[in-house]
Short mmCIF file of C-alpha atoms (C1' of nucleotides) in Angstrom, two decimals:
data_model
loop_
_atom_site.label_atom_id
_atom_site.label_comp_id
_atom_site.label_asym_id
_atom_site.label_seq_id
_atom_site.Cartn_x
_atom_site.Cartn_y
_atom_site.Cartn_z
CA UNK A 1 127.85 3.22 -93.58
CA UNK A 2 129.32 1.37 -96.50
CA UNK A 3 132.91 2.14 -95.65
CA UNK A 4 135.38 -0.57 -94.84
CA UNK A 5 136.37 -1.03 -91.26
CA UNK A 6 139.93 0.16 -91.73
CA UNK A 7 138.72 3.34 -93.45
CA UNK A 8 136.29 4.02 -90.63
CA UNK A 9 139.08 3.61 -88.10
CA UNK A 10 141.38 5.86 -90.13
CA UNK A 11 138.66 8.51 -90.45
CA UNK A 12 138.02 8.45 -86.73
CA UNK A 13 141.68 8.78 -85.80
CA UNK A 14 142.25 11.45 -88.46
CA UNK A 15 139.43 13.59 -87.16
CA UNK A 16 140.74 13.22 -83.61
CA UNK A 17 144.12 14.47 -84.80
CA UNK A 18 142.64 17.39 -86.73
CA UNK A 19 140.41 18.30 -83.79
CA UNK A 20 143.43 18.25 -81.50
CA UNK A 21 142.23 15.38 -79.35
CA UNK A 22 145.47 13.69 -80.30
CA UNK A 23 147.96 16.54 -80.16
CA UNK A 24 151.08 17.02 -82.24
CA UNK A 25 154.10 15.02 -81.09
CA UNK A 26 151.79 13.08 -78.81
CA UNK A 27 151.79 9.32 -78.80
CA UNK A 28 148.72 7.53 -80.12
CA UNK A 29 147.31 4.58 -78.20
CA UNK A 30 149.23 1.39 -78.97
CA UNK A 31 148.00 -0.79 -81.79
CA UNK A 32 146.88 -3.35 -79.26
CA UNK A 33 144.70 -0.80 -77.48
CA UNK A 34 143.26 0.42 -80.77
CA UNK A 35 142.41 -3.18 -81.63
CA UNK A 36 140.35 -3.43 -78.47
CA UNK A 37 138.79 0.00 -78.85
CA UNK A 38 137.61 -0.65 -82.41
CA UNK A 39 137.06 -4.39 -81.97
CA UNK A 40 139.42 -5.04 -84.84
CA UNK A 41 142.38 -7.27 -85.51
CA UNK A 42 145.95 -6.06 -85.64
CA UNK A 43 146.16 -6.18 -89.44
CA UNK A 44 143.07 -4.01 -89.77
CA UNK A 45 144.30 -1.38 -87.34
CA UNK A 46 147.70 -1.39 -89.01
CA UNK A 47 146.09 -0.83 -92.39
CA UNK A 48 144.17 2.14 -90.99
CA UNK A 49 147.32 3.66 -89.50
CA UNK A 50 149.23 3.09 -92.74
CA UNK A 51 146.70 5.27 -94.55
CA UNK A 52 147.48 8.09 -92.13
CA UNK A 53 151.22 7.54 -92.61
CA UNK A 54 150.77 7.90 -96.37
CA UNK A 55 148.84 11.12 -95.75
CA UNK A 56 151.78 12.39 -93.73
CA UNK A 57 149.79 12.76 -90.52
CA UNK A 58 151.54 10.29 -88.25
CA UNK A 59 154.82 8.46 -87.94
CA UNK A 60 155.40 4.96 -86.60
CA UNK A 61 158.51 4.02 -84.65
CA UNK A 62 159.09 0.34 -84.34
CA UNK A 63 159.64 -0.70 -80.77
CA UNK A 64 158.42 2.62 -79.50
CA UNK A 65 154.97 3.66 -80.68
CA UNK A 66 152.99 5.79 -83.08
CA UNK A 67 153.14 9.58 -82.95
CA UNK A 68 151.32 12.52 -84.45
CA UNK A 69 153.65 14.37 -86.81
CA UNK A 70 154.62 17.80 -85.72
CA UNK A 71 153.32 20.01 -88.46
CA UNK A 72 150.70 22.69 -88.32
CA UNK A 73 147.10 21.62 -88.66
CA UNK A 74 146.65 23.70 -91.79
CA UNK A 75 149.59 21.93 -93.34
CA UNK A 76 147.97 18.63 -92.50
CA UNK A 77 144.71 19.48 -94.18
CA UNK A 78 146.44 20.50 -97.40
CA UNK A 79 148.73 17.50 -97.29
CA UNK A 80 145.87 15.05 -97.16
CA UNK A 81 144.14 16.67 -100.09
CA UNK A 82 147.01 16.45 -102.51
CA UNK A 83 147.56 12.73 -102.11
CA UNK A 84 144.01 12.14 -103.14
CA UNK A 85 142.41 12.45 -106.50
CA UNK A 86 140.26 15.56 -106.52
CA UNK A 87 138.84 17.58 -109.30
CA UNK A 88 139.05 21.34 -109.44
CA UNK A 89 135.54 21.74 -108.05
CA UNK A 90 136.21 19.50 -105.05
CA UNK A 91 139.54 21.19 -104.34
CA UNK A 92 137.88 24.58 -103.99
CA UNK A 93 134.72 23.21 -102.36
CA UNK A 94 134.42 26.20 -100.03
CA UNK A 95 134.80 28.83 -102.75
CA UNK A 96 132.75 30.01 -105.70
CA UNK A 97 133.88 27.93 -108.69
CA UNK A 98 132.88 28.81 -112.24
CA UNK A 99 133.99 27.86 -115.75
CA UNK A 100 134.19 29.64 -119.06
CA UNK A 101 133.82 27.04 -121.81
CA UNK A 102 136.08 27.96 -124.72
CA UNK A 103 135.51 24.80 -126.72
CA UNK A 104 133.29 21.74 -126.52
CA UNK A 105 133.37 19.51 -129.56
CA UNK A 106 133.93 15.97 -130.77
CA UNK A 107 137.07 15.37 -132.80
CA UNK A 108 139.29 12.52 -134.00
CA UNK A 109 141.81 11.84 -131.28
CA UNK A 110 145.16 13.54 -131.98
CA UNK A 111 148.08 11.16 -131.85
CA UNK A 112 149.34 12.08 -128.39
CA UNK A 113 145.83 11.84 -126.95
CA UNK A 114 145.12 8.49 -128.61
CA UNK A 115 148.42 7.13 -127.36
CA UNK A 116 147.82 8.07 -123.75
CA UNK A 117 144.16 7.00 -123.77
CA UNK A 118 145.14 3.75 -125.48
CA UNK A 119 142.51 4.07 -128.21
CA UNK A 120 142.64 3.95 -132.03
CA UNK A 121 144.10 7.07 -133.59
CA UNK A 122 140.87 7.88 -135.42
CA UNK A 123 138.50 7.27 -132.47
CA UNK A 124 136.30 10.15 -131.48
CA UNK A 125 136.92 12.05 -128.28
CA UNK A 126 135.31 15.00 -126.58
CA UNK A 127 137.60 18.01 -126.80
CA UNK A 128 136.95 20.42 -123.95
CA UNK A 129 138.69 23.67 -123.25
CA UNK A 130 137.72 25.63 -120.16
CA UNK A 131 138.98 28.56 -118.16
CA UNK A 132 138.35 27.69 -114.54
CA UNK A 133 137.77 30.45 -112.06
CA UNK A 134 137.64 30.71 -108.30
CA UNK A 135 135.77 33.71 -106.91
CA UNK A 136 135.69 34.99 -110.52
CA UNK A 137 139.50 34.98 -110.74
CA UNK A 138 140.71 32.89 -113.73
CA UNK A 139 143.25 30.39 -112.39
CA UNK A 140 143.56 27.56 -114.90
CA UNK A 141 143.11 26.84 -118.60
CA UNK A 142 142.21 23.19 -118.93
CA UNK A 143 142.27 21.18 -122.16
CA UNK A 144 140.65 17.81 -121.66
CA UNK A 145 140.02 14.83 -123.93
CA UNK A 146 137.70 11.94 -123.12
CA UNK A 147 136.65 9.01 -125.35
CA UNK A 148 132.97 9.38 -126.29
CA UNK A 149 132.43 5.61 -125.92
CA UNK A 150 133.59 5.68 -122.30
CA UNK A 151 132.18 8.97 -121.04
CA UNK A 152 128.81 8.91 -122.74
CA UNK A 153 126.18 11.61 -122.91
CA UNK A 154 128.34 14.53 -121.78
CA UNK A 155 126.51 17.87 -122.04
CA UNK A 156 127.65 21.46 -121.86
CA UNK A 157 125.90 21.92 -118.53
CA UNK A 158 128.23 19.33 -116.96
CA UNK A 159 131.24 21.35 -118.08
CA UNK A 160 129.99 24.43 -116.32
CA UNK A 161 129.81 22.40 -113.10
CA UNK A 162 131.89 19.29 -112.38
CA UNK A 163 132.71 16.64 -114.97
CA UNK A 164 133.94 14.20 -112.33
CA UNK A 165 130.68 14.49 -110.48
CA UNK A 166 128.86 13.52 -113.69
CA UNK A 167 131.20 10.57 -114.24
CA UNK A 168 130.88 9.22 -110.72
CA UNK A 169 127.31 10.08 -109.77
CA UNK A 170 125.41 10.01 -113.06
CA UNK A 171 127.38 7.41 -115.01
CA UNK A 172 128.20 5.39 -111.89
CA UNK A 173 131.84 4.91 -112.92
CA UNK A 174 134.64 4.66 -110.40
CA UNK A 175 137.80 6.71 -110.73
CA UNK A 176 140.82 4.79 -109.56
CA UNK A 177 143.99 6.75 -110.16
CA UNK A 178 145.76 9.35 -112.23
CA UNK A 179 149.28 9.76 -113.55
CA UNK A 180 150.34 13.35 -113.28
CA UNK A 181 153.34 15.22 -114.66
CA UNK A 182 154.20 18.76 -113.61
CA UNK A 183 156.30 21.08 -115.75
CA UNK A 184 157.16 24.77 -115.80
CA UNK A 185 157.35 27.07 -118.82
CA UNK A 186 156.80 30.60 -120.07
CA UNK A 187 153.25 31.65 -120.88
CA UNK A 188 151.94 32.39 -124.35
CA UNK A 189 150.15 35.62 -125.26
CA UNK A 190 146.83 33.77 -125.43
CA UNK A 191 147.33 32.33 -121.93
CA UNK A 192 148.25 35.76 -120.60
CA UNK A 193 144.95 37.07 -121.97
CA UNK A 194 142.79 34.29 -120.54
CA UNK A 195 144.46 34.24 -117.13
CA UNK A 196 144.96 38.03 -116.91
CA UNK A 197 148.73 37.73 -116.55
CA UNK A 198 151.68 39.99 -117.37
CA UNK A 199 153.92 39.38 -120.35
CA UNK A 200 156.74 37.49 -118.65
CA UNK A 201 154.66 35.55 -116.11
CA UNK A 202 155.44 31.83 -116.10
CA UNK A 203 152.88 29.01 -115.82
CA UNK A 204 152.73 25.53 -114.31
CA UNK A 205 151.64 22.87 -116.78
CA UNK A 206 150.03 19.70 -115.44
CA UNK A 207 149.58 16.76 -117.77
CA UNK A 208 147.24 14.08 -116.48
CA UNK A 209 146.03 10.66 -117.57
CA UNK A 210 143.21 9.38 -115.38
CA UNK A 211 141.99 5.79 -115.09
CA UNK A 212 138.77 4.10 -114.08
CA UNK A 213 138.82 1.18 -111.68
CA UNK A 214 138.56 -1.19 -114.63
CA UNK A 215 141.86 0.08 -115.94
CA UNK A 216 140.38 2.10 -118.80
CA UNK A 217 142.00 5.50 -119.33
CA UNK A 218 139.12 7.98 -119.54
CA UNK A 219 140.85 11.36 -119.52
CA UNK A 220 143.89 13.02 -120.99
CA UNK A 221 144.26 16.60 -119.91
CA UNK A 222 146.70 19.46 -119.96
CA UNK A 223 146.11 22.21 -117.41
CA UNK A 224 147.89 25.53 -117.50
CA UNK A 225 147.97 27.23 -114.09
CA UNK A 226 148.70 30.82 -113.13
CA UNK A 227 152.03 30.54 -111.34
CA UNK A 228 150.99 32.58 -108.32
CA UNK A 229 147.95 30.38 -107.66
CA UNK A 230 149.68 27.06 -108.11
CA UNK A 231 151.06 24.83 -105.39
CA UNK A 232 151.45 21.08 -105.34
CA UNK A 233 152.07 19.18 -102.13
CA UNK A 234 152.92 15.53 -101.77
CA UNK A 235 154.33 12.97 -99.38
CA UNK A 236 157.13 10.80 -100.66
CA UNK A 237 157.87 7.57 -98.86
CA UNK A 238 161.15 5.81 -98.20
CA UNK B 1 168.86 -11.07 -98.83
CA UNK B 2 167.31 -9.01 -96.07
CA UNK B 3 164.24 -7.95 -97.99
CA UNK B 4 160.77 -8.82 -96.81
CA UNK B 5 158.89 -11.46 -98.68
CA UNK B 6 156.33 -9.10 -100.15
CA UNK B 7 159.07 -6.82 -101.46
CA UNK B 8 160.87 -9.74 -103.04
CA UNK B 9 157.67 -10.80 -104.76
CA UNK B 10 156.99 -7.23 -105.93
CA UNK B 11 160.54 -6.91 -107.24
CA UNK B 12 160.24 -10.16 -109.15
CA UNK B 13 156.94 -9.26 -110.76
CA UNK B 14 158.11 -5.71 -111.52
CA UNK B 15 161.19 -6.95 -113.33
CA UNK B 16 159.07 -9.40 -115.31
CA UNK B 17 156.85 -6.51 -116.39
CA UNK B 18 159.78 -4.28 -117.31
CA UNK B 19 161.45 -7.13 -119.21
CA UNK B 20 158.24 -7.74 -121.11
CA UNK B 21 157.66 -11.24 -119.76
CA UNK B 22 154.31 -9.90 -118.58
CA UNK B 23 153.22 -7.73 -121.50
CA UNK B 24 151.13 -4.58 -121.42
CA UNK B 25 147.39 -5.14 -121.13
CA UNK B 26 148.12 -8.77 -120.35
CA UNK B 27 146.58 -10.46 -117.34
CA UNK B 28 148.88 -11.45 -114.51
CA UNK B 29 148.51 -14.88 -112.92
CA UNK B 30 145.71 -14.91 -110.36
CA UNK B 31 146.56 -14.14 -106.78
CA UNK B 32 145.95 -17.77 -105.91
CA UNK B 33 148.51 -18.93 -108.46
CA UNK B 34 151.02 -16.34 -107.27
CA UNK B 35 150.51 -17.62 -103.72
CA UNK B 36 151.51 -21.10 -104.84
CA UNK B 37 154.36 -19.88 -107.02
CA UNK B 38 155.95 -17.83 -104.24
CA UNK B 39 154.83 -20.07 -101.39
CA UNK B 40 153.11 -17.12 -99.77
CA UNK B 41 149.74 -16.38 -98.25
CA UNK B 42 147.10 -14.27 -99.96
CA UNK B 43 147.73 -11.20 -97.77
CA UNK B 44 151.42 -11.25 -98.63
CA UNK B 45 150.85 -11.51 -102.37
CA UNK B 46 148.20 -8.79 -102.17
CA UNK B 47 150.63 -6.50 -100.37
CA UNK B 48 153.21 -7.08 -103.09
CA UNK B 49 150.69 -6.30 -105.85
CA UNK B 50 149.51 -3.19 -103.99
CA UNK B 51 153.06 -1.82 -104.16
CA UNK B 52 152.95 -2.15 -107.94
CA UNK B 53 149.53 -0.50 -108.06
CA UNK B 54 150.92 2.48 -106.15
CA UNK B 55 153.79 2.62 -108.63
CA UNK B 56 151.27 2.79 -111.42
CA UNK B 57 152.45 -0.41 -113.08
CA UNK B 58 149.37 -2.60 -112.78
CA UNK B 59 145.64 -2.33 -112.23
CA UNK B 60 143.42 -4.71 -110.31
CA UNK B 61 139.84 -5.40 -111.34
CA UNK B 62 137.76 -7.07 -108.70
CA UNK B 63 136.02 -10.13 -109.99
CA UNK B 64 138.16 -10.21 -113.08
CA UNK B 65 141.88 -10.19 -112.49
CA UNK B 66 145.07 -8.14 -112.40
CA UNK B 67 146.45 -6.50 -115.53
CA UNK B 68 149.60 -4.73 -116.64
CA UNK B 69 148.83 -1.08 -117.30
CA UNK B 70 149.13 0.01 -120.86
CA UNK B 71 151.79 2.66 -120.81
CA UNK B 72 155.18 2.66 -122.43
CA UNK B 73 158.00 0.99 -120.59
CA UNK B 74 159.96 4.23 -120.36
CA UNK B 75 156.99 5.90 -118.73
CA UNK B 76 156.89 3.09 -116.20
CA UNK B 77 160.51 3.48 -115.21
CA UNK B 78 160.13 7.21 -114.60
CA UNK B 79 156.87 6.74 -112.78
CA UNK B 80 158.38 4.38 -110.26
CA UNK B 81 161.22 6.74 -109.52
CA UNK B 82 159.19 9.76 -108.57
CA UNK B 83 157.08 8.00 -105.98
CA UNK B 84 160.24 7.11 -104.15
CA UNK B 85 162.55 9.24 -102.12
CA UNK B 86 165.71 9.81 -104.09
CA UNK B 87 168.45 12.34 -103.76
CA UNK B 88 169.80 14.26 -106.70
CA UNK B 89 172.78 11.93 -107.03
CA UNK B 90 170.61 8.81 -107.15
CA UNK B 91 168.19 10.38 -109.62
CA UNK B 92 170.96 10.99 -112.12
CA UNK B 93 172.86 7.80 -111.28
CA UNK B 94 173.81 7.19 -114.90
CA UNK B 95 175.16 10.71 -115.51
CA UNK B 96 178.09 12.76 -114.30
CA UNK B 97 176.91 14.61 -111.20
CA UNK B 98 178.93 17.42 -109.63
CA UNK B 99 178.34 20.20 -107.12
CA UNK B 100 179.61 23.72 -106.66
CA UNK B 101 179.49 24.53 -102.95
CA UNK B 102 178.49 28.18 -102.50
CA UNK B 103 178.14 28.08 -98.74
CA UNK B 104 178.82 25.61 -95.94
CA UNK B 105 178.50 27.01 -92.46
CA UNK B 106 176.81 26.56 -89.10
CA UNK B 107 174.22 29.16 -88.16
CA UNK B 108 171.35 29.72 -85.73
CA UNK B 109 168.24 28.28 -87.32
CA UNK B 110 166.13 30.98 -89.00
CA UNK B 111 162.53 30.96 -87.84
CA UNK B 112 161.04 29.16 -90.84
CA UNK B 113 163.74 26.48 -90.70
CA UNK B 114 163.35 25.98 -86.95
CA UNK B 115 159.59 25.70 -87.33
CA UNK B 116 159.73 23.04 -90.01
CA UNK B 117 162.54 21.09 -88.34
CA UNK B 118 160.73 21.35 -85.01
CA UNK B 119 163.76 22.59 -83.09
CA UNK B 120 164.42 25.57 -80.84
CA UNK B 121 164.75 28.84 -82.73
CA UNK B 122 168.35 29.33 -81.61
CA UNK B 123 169.54 25.77 -82.29
CA UNK B 124 172.49 25.42 -84.63
CA UNK B 125 172.02 24.02 -88.10
CA UNK B 126 174.28 23.38 -91.04
CA UNK B 127 173.52 25.85 -93.81
CA UNK B 128 174.45 24.45 -97.18
CA UNK B 129 174.10 26.10 -100.54
CA UNK B 130 175.08 24.16 -103.63
CA UNK B 131 174.72 24.45 -107.38
CA UNK B 132 174.13 20.94 -108.64
CA UNK B 133 175.23 20.01 -112.12
CA UNK B 134 174.64 17.11 -114.44
CA UNK B 135 177.20 16.64 -117.21
CA UNK B 136 178.60 20.03 -116.13
CA UNK B 137 175.27 21.77 -116.82
CA UNK B 138 173.98 23.63 -113.73
CA UNK B 139 170.41 22.46 -113.09
CA UNK B 140 169.55 23.27 -109.48
CA UNK B 141 170.45 25.68 -106.70
CA UNK B 142 169.84 23.89 -103.42
CA UNK B 143 169.66 25.55 -100.00
CA UNK B 144 169.62 22.94 -97.28
CA UNK B 145 169.45 23.11 -93.50
CA UNK B 146 170.16 20.21 -91.15
CA UNK B 147 170.38 20.20 -87.33
CA UNK B 148 173.98 19.62 -86.25
CA UNK B 149 172.86 17.39 -83.39
CA UNK B 150 171.07 15.02 -85.77
CA UNK B 151 173.37 14.98 -88.78
CA UNK B 152 176.71 14.92 -86.98
CA UNK B 153 180.17 15.24 -88.45
CA UNK B 154 179.21 16.55 -91.88
CA UNK B 155 182.26 17.54 -93.96
CA UNK B 156 182.67 19.51 -97.15
CA UNK B 157 183.69 16.37 -99.02
CA UNK B 158 180.22 14.90 -98.40
CA UNK B 159 178.63 17.92 -100.03
CA UNK B 160 180.61 17.41 -103.18
CA UNK B 161 179.24 13.88 -103.37
CA UNK B 162 175.96 12.75 -101.80
CA UNK B 163 174.72 13.91 -98.41
CA UNK B 164 172.04 11.20 -98.28
CA UNK B 165 174.67 8.54 -98.85
CA UNK B 166 176.57 9.90 -95.84
CA UNK B 167 173.42 9.93 -93.71
CA UNK B 168 172.38 6.40 -94.59
CA UNK B 169 175.68 4.61 -95.02
CA UNK B 170 178.06 6.39 -92.67
CA UNK B 171 175.69 7.53 -89.93
CA UNK B 172 173.44 4.48 -90.31
CA UNK B 173 170.26 6.55 -90.15
CA UNK B 174 167.13 5.59 -92.01
CA UNK B 175 165.23 8.06 -94.15
CA UNK B 176 161.50 7.50 -93.96
CA UNK B 177 159.63 10.15 -95.88
CA UNK B 178 159.58 13.69 -97.14
CA UNK B 179 156.92 16.37 -97.49
CA UNK B 180 157.39 18.21 -100.72
CA UNK B 181 155.79 21.39 -102.06
CA UNK B 182 156.25 22.51 -105.64
CA UNK B 183 155.81 26.11 -106.72
CA UNK B 184 156.56 28.20 -109.78
CA UNK B 185 157.98 31.71 -109.92
CA UNK B 186 160.18 34.11 -111.85
CA UNK B 187 163.94 33.79 -111.43
CA UNK B 188 166.17 36.34 -109.75
CA UNK B 189 169.25 37.81 -111.36
CA UNK B 190 171.48 35.74 -109.09
CA UNK B 191 169.68 32.54 -110.07
CA UNK B 192 169.99 33.42 -113.73
CA UNK B 193 173.74 33.78 -113.24
CA UNK B 194 174.21 30.50 -111.40
CA UNK B 195 171.96 28.46 -113.67
CA UNK B 196 173.01 30.22 -116.91
CA UNK B 197 169.46 31.33 -117.71
CA UNK B 198 167.97 34.20 -119.68
CA UNK B 199 166.36 37.20 -118.00
CA UNK B 200 162.72 36.11 -118.10
CA UNK B 201 163.23 32.38 -117.56
CA UNK B 202 161.01 30.97 -114.79
CA UNK B 203 162.06 28.42 -112.17
CA UNK B 204 160.46 25.58 -110.26
CA UNK B 205 160.88 25.86 -106.51
CA UNK B 206 160.72 22.70 -104.41
CA UNK B 207 160.44 23.01 -100.66
CA UNK B 208 161.13 19.82 -98.76
CA UNK B 209 161.05 18.63 -95.18
CA UNK B 210 162.55 15.17 -94.79
CA UNK B 211 162.09 12.79 -91.87
CA UNK B 212 164.03 9.91 -90.39
CA UNK B 213 162.26 6.69 -89.47
CA UNK B 214 162.14 7.83 -85.85
CA UNK B 215 160.03 10.81 -86.87
CA UNK B 216 162.82 13.37 -86.47
CA UNK B 217 162.88 16.02 -89.21
CA UNK B 218 166.49 16.15 -90.40
CA UNK B 219 166.35 18.37 -93.45
CA UNK B 220 164.64 21.52 -94.61
CA UNK B 221 165.55 22.47 -98.13
CA UNK B 222 164.57 24.80 -100.90
CA UNK B 223 165.65 23.81 -104.39
CA UNK B 224 165.44 26.14 -107.36
CA UNK B 225 165.32 24.25 -110.67
CA UNK B 226 165.92 25.43 -114.24
CA UNK B 227 162.47 25.23 -115.75
CA UNK B 228 163.56 23.36 -118.86
CA UNK B 229 165.21 20.60 -116.84
CA UNK B 230 162.42 20.12 -114.34
CA UNK B 231 159.69 17.52 -114.45
CA UNK B 232 157.80 15.91 -111.60
CA UNK B 233 155.75 12.76 -112.08
CA UNK B 234 153.45 11.13 -109.58
CA UNK B 235 150.62 8.66 -109.25
CA UNK B 236 147.52 9.82 -107.41
CA UNK B 237 145.15 7.23 -106.06
CA UNK B 238 141.39 7.22 -105.78
"C1'" DA C 1 163.16 -8.69 -70.18
"C1'" DA C 2 159.18 -6.59 -71.68
"C1'" DG C 3 156.72 -4.33 -74.96
"C1'" DT C 4 156.39 -1.98 -79.30
"C1'" DG C 5 155.31 -2.22 -84.40
"C1'" DG C 6 156.37 -5.40 -88.85
"C1'" DT C 7 155.52 -9.49 -91.29
"C1'" DC C 8 153.32 -13.72 -92.39
"C1'" DT C 9 149.91 -17.44 -92.30
"C1'" DA C 10 145.52 -20.16 -93.10
"C1'" DG C 11 141.18 -19.65 -93.40
"C1'" DA C 12 136.69 -17.17 -93.42
"C1'" DC C 13 133.26 -14.32 -95.62
"C1'" DC C 14 131.94 -10.54 -98.91
"C1'" DA C 15 131.43 -7.80 -103.42
"C1'" DC C 16 131.79 -7.97 -108.00
"C1'" DA C 17 132.32 -9.72 -112.90
"C1'" DT C 18 131.74 -13.37 -116.22
"C1'" DT C 19 135.93 -18.06 -118.09
"C1'" DA D 1 127.22 -20.61 -110.37
"C1'" DT D 2 131.88 -19.96 -110.28
"C1'" DG D 3 135.85 -17.57 -109.53
"C1'" DT D 4 138.03 -13.19 -109.05
"C1'" DG D 5 140.06 -9.71 -105.81
"C1'" DG D 6 138.87 -7.16 -100.99
"C1'" DT D 7 138.51 -7.42 -96.17
"C1'" DC D 8 138.98 -9.34 -91.71
"C1'" DT D 9 140.47 -12.46 -88.05
"C1'" DA D 10 143.45 -14.83 -84.47
"C1'" DG D 11 147.59 -16.07 -83.69
"C1'" DA D 12 152.57 -16.78 -84.67
"C1'" DC D 13 157.23 -15.11 -84.94
"C1'" DC D 14 160.65 -11.34 -85.76
"C1'" DA D 15 163.10 -6.66 -85.23
"C1'" DC D 16 163.67 -3.01 -82.61
"C1'" DT D 17 163.56 0.22 -78.41
"C1'" DT D 18 163.28 0.97 -73.70
"C1'" DC D 19 157.10 2.22 -72.26
#
DNA sequence: AAGTGGTCTAGACCACATT
DNA sequence: ATGTGGTCTAGACCACTTC
């Protein structure tokens, strides 16, 4: 496999935790033992364990050892997901995901979009507006802008499936990170219609700027979530 | 100073970015040059730069170099804050922070609290309920539970200031991480009263379990935020 | 005192982009 | 072809807990 050694080690230990081979509150083998087991140096093993710390799965106690955190397995699974960059389709991989495309056009970048994407104000961008559904329930209205000179050749069929899949698999680009801001507000009448909500239902608004591994911002999006289907989990360090 | 070398290097480079000595979109010195400048090895410099990547300040391009991300300075400052663990008092360090203590008692841990804190169901915990204000505006209602055998000697005076300050400075404990879940919902009449909100105003609800560096969960809390004063920013990798 | 994880080094080799 | 950042090693020393 093409994975790095420390990722392979992390994956192996993670699956052992999730399978219950390493049980909650139980001590993991010492770093030294893991070094021998995986034929790796201390730095490499430490890097693997640090990934799991960032995911919230384990805790390290200097002078004492490394322990599996005592939270329910289900919690763990969700925790890991939210620290990683995942599109809507990947997040609901085990459910039926569909999209209603409200708008798909090419426009001059509005000021806010141009600013965040770091492109000229009159550059062209794809403007995409979709209602995203899980098991035919509308959960999110997503407005997305991508520069046409970065994400080339986008077609309507990609919108009905997964845009990220097209970017990574067809275009061969690598997504590196995203800056995300979460806000809360009241819903508009139009949102209530699209998401089948009541008049005074609130929404969660997620603003996102996503970057490729070459530093280029390739997406500015604003997603409006039904409040009762929205939950964001994260691990904060230090 | 007691900081590690890689943190010192990260701090130095971060301040140079924030001061504009390294400008946006500009290339940083190569890792090799930074090694010489700071008399450090490659791994140490890399670790420092990786901190800044996680903060969303810079981007590394393999085979090419390291560059300052092109976002406004103000954005940068906020970004850094939300990836770190900060209490309410520290978050609004430049404003007038006050608290109205609604409840301060010792109770048997309710089931949900005991579960998340990983203690016996009938253990005693402090139950704290505070309205937290900035510049005399009520922004958050915080319900907080802490095991009395972990956070010892808590007094009402600490609640009116900063509990985290007491934990870290007076008790000498080290906070390691927190698991945070953000949800959105409608407000109750009581919340509307405390936070001076209108009838149909929504709220952001933040559930948090915080851990010491020895892995002990020391806090379970549920914070209800005025929707118009709530914003959560984060950087998601990969 | 012994043993843990944390940091740091100097150097090796690899993957990737272009000066 | 050269030079970038990414990974990995083997070993050193330090900080902390108690195996």
